Each structure stands twice: as C-alpha cells, then as structure tokens.
Amino acid sequence: MDETLNEFGEYIATALSHEVTGFTIANEELTVHGRADQIIKILSFLRDDSACHFKVLIDLCGVDYPDRPRRFDVVYHLLSLRHNQRIRVKVEADDETPIPSVCEVYTSAGWHEREAWDMFGILFAGNADLRRILTDYGFEGHPLRKDFPLTGFVEVRYDDELKRVAYEPVSLTQEFRRFDFMSPWEGAKYILPGDDKAADNESDGSITDGKD
C-alpha cells in the first residue's frame, strides 16, 4: 500500500512541481503539502486529472500551531469515488494574510471556510459570505485557537426585563480547579485526604483483618 501511495505522491509532485512542496505517508494515508497561494490550481488538478478524480470535498478545517510564524494548517480532505481513494492536502497560513477561497473548485467549501474563519480566524480571499456560522455575530475571538481562554470572554443570558439576550463578563460560580487524573494503577506521590488517618491506625495497631 505504501509503495502505491508513494508512486501516486510522486506523480502529483511531478505534475505540480511549482505548487507542491512535498508529500508524506502515514497510517496508509497520503498527505500532499502545497503552497497556500496555489491551492486553487492544486485542487483543480486533483479534481480533474483522470488519475486522481477527487470530485468530493469531504472536509476543510484548520489546525493551530501558535509557536510557528505561519501558525495555521488549512487541511483539505478529498475523496475519489471512481478510484475509491482519499487524499489530504495541507497548506500553511497566518492570521493576517488571506488564502484563496476554493469555492470555485468545490461549491461546498463555502460553509467549511466560514467555520474555519469562525473557529480559527483564517481569512479566505474570494469567499463572498465569510461570516460567523457557529458562534453568535457579536462573539469576540476565535474559540479553537490555542491561546483562547477556556472560560471565554463573555457569557450570555436572556434578560427578561430587556427582552433580549444580554452579554456580561464571565463570572465563575466556583474557582477554577485543577484535577489530578492519576492512573488508578499507580499510587500517588503524596498523601491523599483520608490516607493520613489510615497511616495513624496502622501505627497504633488498631486496624483489624475483619476476623475478630
């Protein structure tokens, strides 16, 4: 399988030598790495070439790597029904430079790009309807970025007096707690609450084996 995918990756990389920067194979899946400004040409080739025929855009999503200069990966998952084959295309983007919208290649990409904009703040040049799709229109920030706070910035409630949804600063009903999800097969490196009593009982010999 990997040999076949490697030959297929070489075929694509050769045909798109300027647009594609390389490819990888992992878990019997082929990933093509391309230049963001050439994404329309890359996807058009994968859709129209007879050896590819990836006519279906399954998904388009973002991945955030905040320590990189171009912090986002934009990932396109494609399906070829004719060849029963899947492929993944990745390009890099930052939070200021728009990448071309692929709506002209796959009409279904419009909503996927709106979701990537809403969740990550990735800009798509040429998308005529780039607005929020999962969060509210007045929402601040992009919740799937790694630097977005878990509590968010505001909370909403319905105000019966104003007869509308009201936005307020986040107020936690209890202070933030960190839970120790320790493996049950490993002992704690500290004394758990209540264990100190058991240690005292063992030292004075008051623990019985239940036979008395």
C-alpha positions as CSV (number, residue, x, y, z in Angstrom):
1,M,0.0,0.0,0.0
2,D,2.7,2.5,1.0
3,E,4.6,1.8,-2.3
4,T,1.4,2.6,-4.3
5,L,0.8,5.7,-2.3
6,N,4.5,6.8,-2.8
7,E,4.1,6.4,-6.6
8,F,0.9,8.4,-6.5
9,G,2.6,11.1,-4.4
10,E,5.5,11.3,-6.8
11,Y,3.0,11.6,-9.7
12,I,1.3,14.5,-8.1
13,A,4.5,16.2,-7.0
14,T,5.9,15.9,-10.5
15,A,2.8,17.3,-12.2
16,L,2.6,20.2,-9.7
17,S,6.3,20.8,-9.2
18,H,5.8,24.5,-8.5
19,E,2.7,24.2,-6.5
20,V,3.5,21.2,-4.3
21,T,6.4,21.3,-1.7
22,G,6.3,17.6,-0.9
23,F,4.2,14.7,0.4
24,T,4.1,12.3,3.4
25,I,2.6,8.9,4.0
26,A,1.4,7.9,7.5
27,N,-1.1,5.2,8.5
28,E,-1.6,4.3,4.9
29,E,-2.8,7.8,4.1
30,L,-1.3,10.3,1.6
31,T,-0.8,13.9,2.6
32,V,0.2,16.5,0.0
33,H,1.9,19.7,1.2
34,G,1.3,22.7,-1.0
35,R,1.7,26.4,-1.3
36,A,-1.2,28.4,0.0
37,D,-1.3,30.8,-2.9
38,Q,-1.5,27.8,-5.3
39,I,-4.3,25.9,-3.6
40,I,-6.8,26.5,-6.4
41,K,-4.5,25.0,-9.0
42,I,-3.7,22.1,-6.7
43,L,-7.3,21.2,-6.0
44,S,-8.4,21.8,-9.6
45,F,-5.7,19.3,-10.8
46,L,-6.8,16.7,-8.1
47,R,-10.4,17.1,-9.2
48,D,-9.9,17.0,-13.0
49,D,-6.9,14.7,-13.6
50,S,-8.0,11.3,-14.8
51,A,-5.6,9.5,-12.4
52,C,-7.0,11.5,-9.4
53,H,-10.6,12.4,-10.0
54,F,-11.1,13.7,-6.4
55,K,-14.6,15.1,-7.0
56,V,-15.8,15.3,-3.4
57,L,-14.6,17.7,-0.8
58,I,-15.2,15.8,2.5
59,D,-13.9,18.5,4.9
60,L,-11.9,21.6,5.2
61,C,-10.6,22.5,8.6
62,G,-7.8,24.4,10.5
63,V,-5.1,23.4,12.9
64,D,-3.4,25.9,15.2
65,Y,0.4,25.8,16.0
66,P,0.8,29.2,17.8
67,D,4.6,28.9,18.0
68,R,5.0,28.9,14.3
69,P,5.3,32.1,12.2
70,R,2.5,30.8,10.0
71,R,0.5,29.3,12.8
72,F,-2.3,27.6,10.9
73,D,-2.5,24.5,8.8
74,V,-5.5,24.6,6.4
75,V,-6.4,20.9,5.7
76,Y,-8.5,19.7,2.8
77,H,-9.8,16.1,2.8
78,L,-10.8,14.8,-0.7
79,L,-12.5,11.7,-1.9
80,S,-12.4,10.0,-5.3
81,L,-15.4,7.7,-5.8
82,R,-14.1,6.5,-9.1
83,H,-10.8,5.2,-7.6
84,N,-12.1,4.6,-4.1
85,Q,-9.2,6.8,-2.8
86,R,-8.8,9.5,-0.2
87,I,-6.2,12.2,-0.1
88,R,-5.3,15.1,2.3
89,V,-3.9,18.5,1.2
90,K,-2.2,20.8,3.7
91,V,-1.2,24.4,3.3
92,E,0.2,26.9,5.9
93,A,-1.4,30.3,6.7
94,D,-1.1,33.1,9.2
95,D,-3.8,35.2,10.9
96,E,-3.3,38.2,8.6
97,T,-2.7,37.0,5.1
98,P,-5.8,35.6,3.3
99,I,-5.5,32.4,1.3
100,P,-7.6,31.9,-1.8
101,S,-11.1,30.5,-1.4
102,V,-11.7,27.3,-3.2
103,C,-15.5,27.8,-3.7
104,E,-14.9,27.9,-7.4
105,V,-13.4,24.4,-7.3
106,Y,-15.8,22.9,-4.7
107,T,-19.0,24.8,-4.2
108,S,-19.5,23.1,-0.8
109,A,-16.3,24.8,0.5
110,G,-18.2,28.0,1.4
111,W,-19.6,26.7,4.7
112,H,-16.3,24.9,5.6
113,E,-14.4,28.2,5.1
114,R,-16.9,30.1,7.2
115,E,-16.3,27.6,10.0
116,A,-12.5,27.9,9.7
117,W,-12.9,31.6,9.9
118,D,-15.2,31.5,12.9
119,M,-13.2,29.0,14.9
120,F,-9.6,30.0,13.9
121,G,-9.8,33.4,12.2
122,I,-8.3,32.1,9.0
123,L,-9.1,34.5,6.1
124,F,-10.2,33.3,2.7
125,A,-10.0,35.7,-0.2
126,G,-12.9,35.4,-2.6
127,N,-15.4,33.9,-0.2
128,A,-18.5,36.2,-0.7
129,D,-20.1,35.2,2.6
130,L,-17.3,35.0,5.2
131,R,-19.1,35.5,8.4
132,R,-19.6,33.6,11.6
133,I,-21.5,30.3,11.4
134,L,-21.3,28.5,14.8
135,T,-20.9,31.4,17.2
136,D,-23.0,34.5,17.7
137,Y,-22.5,37.5,15.5
138,G,-21.2,39.6,18.4
139,F,-18.8,36.9,19.6
140,E,-15.2,38.1,20.3
141,G,-12.2,36.0,19.2
142,H,-11.9,32.5,17.7
143,P,-12.5,29.7,20.2
144,L,-10.4,26.9,18.7
145,R,-7.2,28.9,18.8
146,K,-4.8,27.5,21.4
147,D,-4.4,30.9,23.1
148,F,-8.2,31.4,23.5
149,P,-9.2,31.2,27.2
150,L,-11.2,28.2,28.3
151,T,-13.8,30.4,30.0
152,G,-14.1,32.7,27.1
153,F,-14.5,36.5,27.4
154,V,-18.3,37.0,27.9
155,E,-21.3,34.9,28.9
156,V,-24.8,35.4,27.6
157,R,-28.2,35.1,29.3
158,Y,-31.8,36.1,28.4
159,D,-32.7,39.3,30.2
160,D,-36.5,39.2,30.9
161,E,-36.6,43.0,31.6
162,L,-34.8,43.9,28.4
163,K,-36.5,41.1,26.5
164,R,-33.3,40.2,24.7
165,V,-30.0,38.3,25.1
166,A,-27.6,40.2,27.4
167,Y,-23.8,40.0,27.3
168,E,-21.9,40.1,30.6
169,P,-18.3,39.5,31.7
170,V,-17.6,35.9,32.7
171,S,-18.3,35.1,36.4
172,L,-17.3,31.6,37.7
173,T,-19.6,30.2,40.3
174,Q,-16.6,28.4,41.8
175,E,-12.9,29.0,41.5
176,F,-11.0,27.2,38.7
177,R,-9.7,23.8,39.9
178,R,-7.1,21.5,38.5
179,F,-7.9,17.8,38.7
180,D,-5.3,15.1,39.1
181,F,-6.4,12.4,36.6
182,M,-4.0,9.9,38.1
183,S,-3.8,6.4,36.8
184,P,-5.7,4.0,39.2
185,W,-2.8,1.5,38.8
186,E,-0.2,4.0,40.2
187,G,0.0,5.3,43.7
188,A,0.0,9.0,44.5
189,K,3.4,10.5,45.3
190,Y,1.6,12.5,48.1
191,I,-0.8,11.7,50.9
192,L,-4.4,11.7,49.7
193,P,-7.1,13.2,52.0
194,G,-8.0,10.5,54.5
195,D,-4.9,8.4,54.0
196,D,-3.2,10.1,56.9
197,K,-5.9,8.5,59.2
198,A,-5.2,5.1,57.8
199,A,-1.4,5.5,58.5
200,D,-2.2,6.6,62.1
201,N,-4.3,3.5,62.6
202,E,-1.6,1.2,61.3
203,S,1.0,2.7,63.6
204,D,-1.1,2.1,66.8
205,G,-2.3,-1.4,65.7
206,S,-6.0,-0.5,65.7
207,I,-6.6,-1.9,62.2
208,T,-8.0,-5.4,62.2
209,D,-8.3,-8.0,59.5
210,G,-12.1,-8.4,60.0
211,K,-11.8,-11.9,61.7
212,D,-12.3,-10.6,65.2
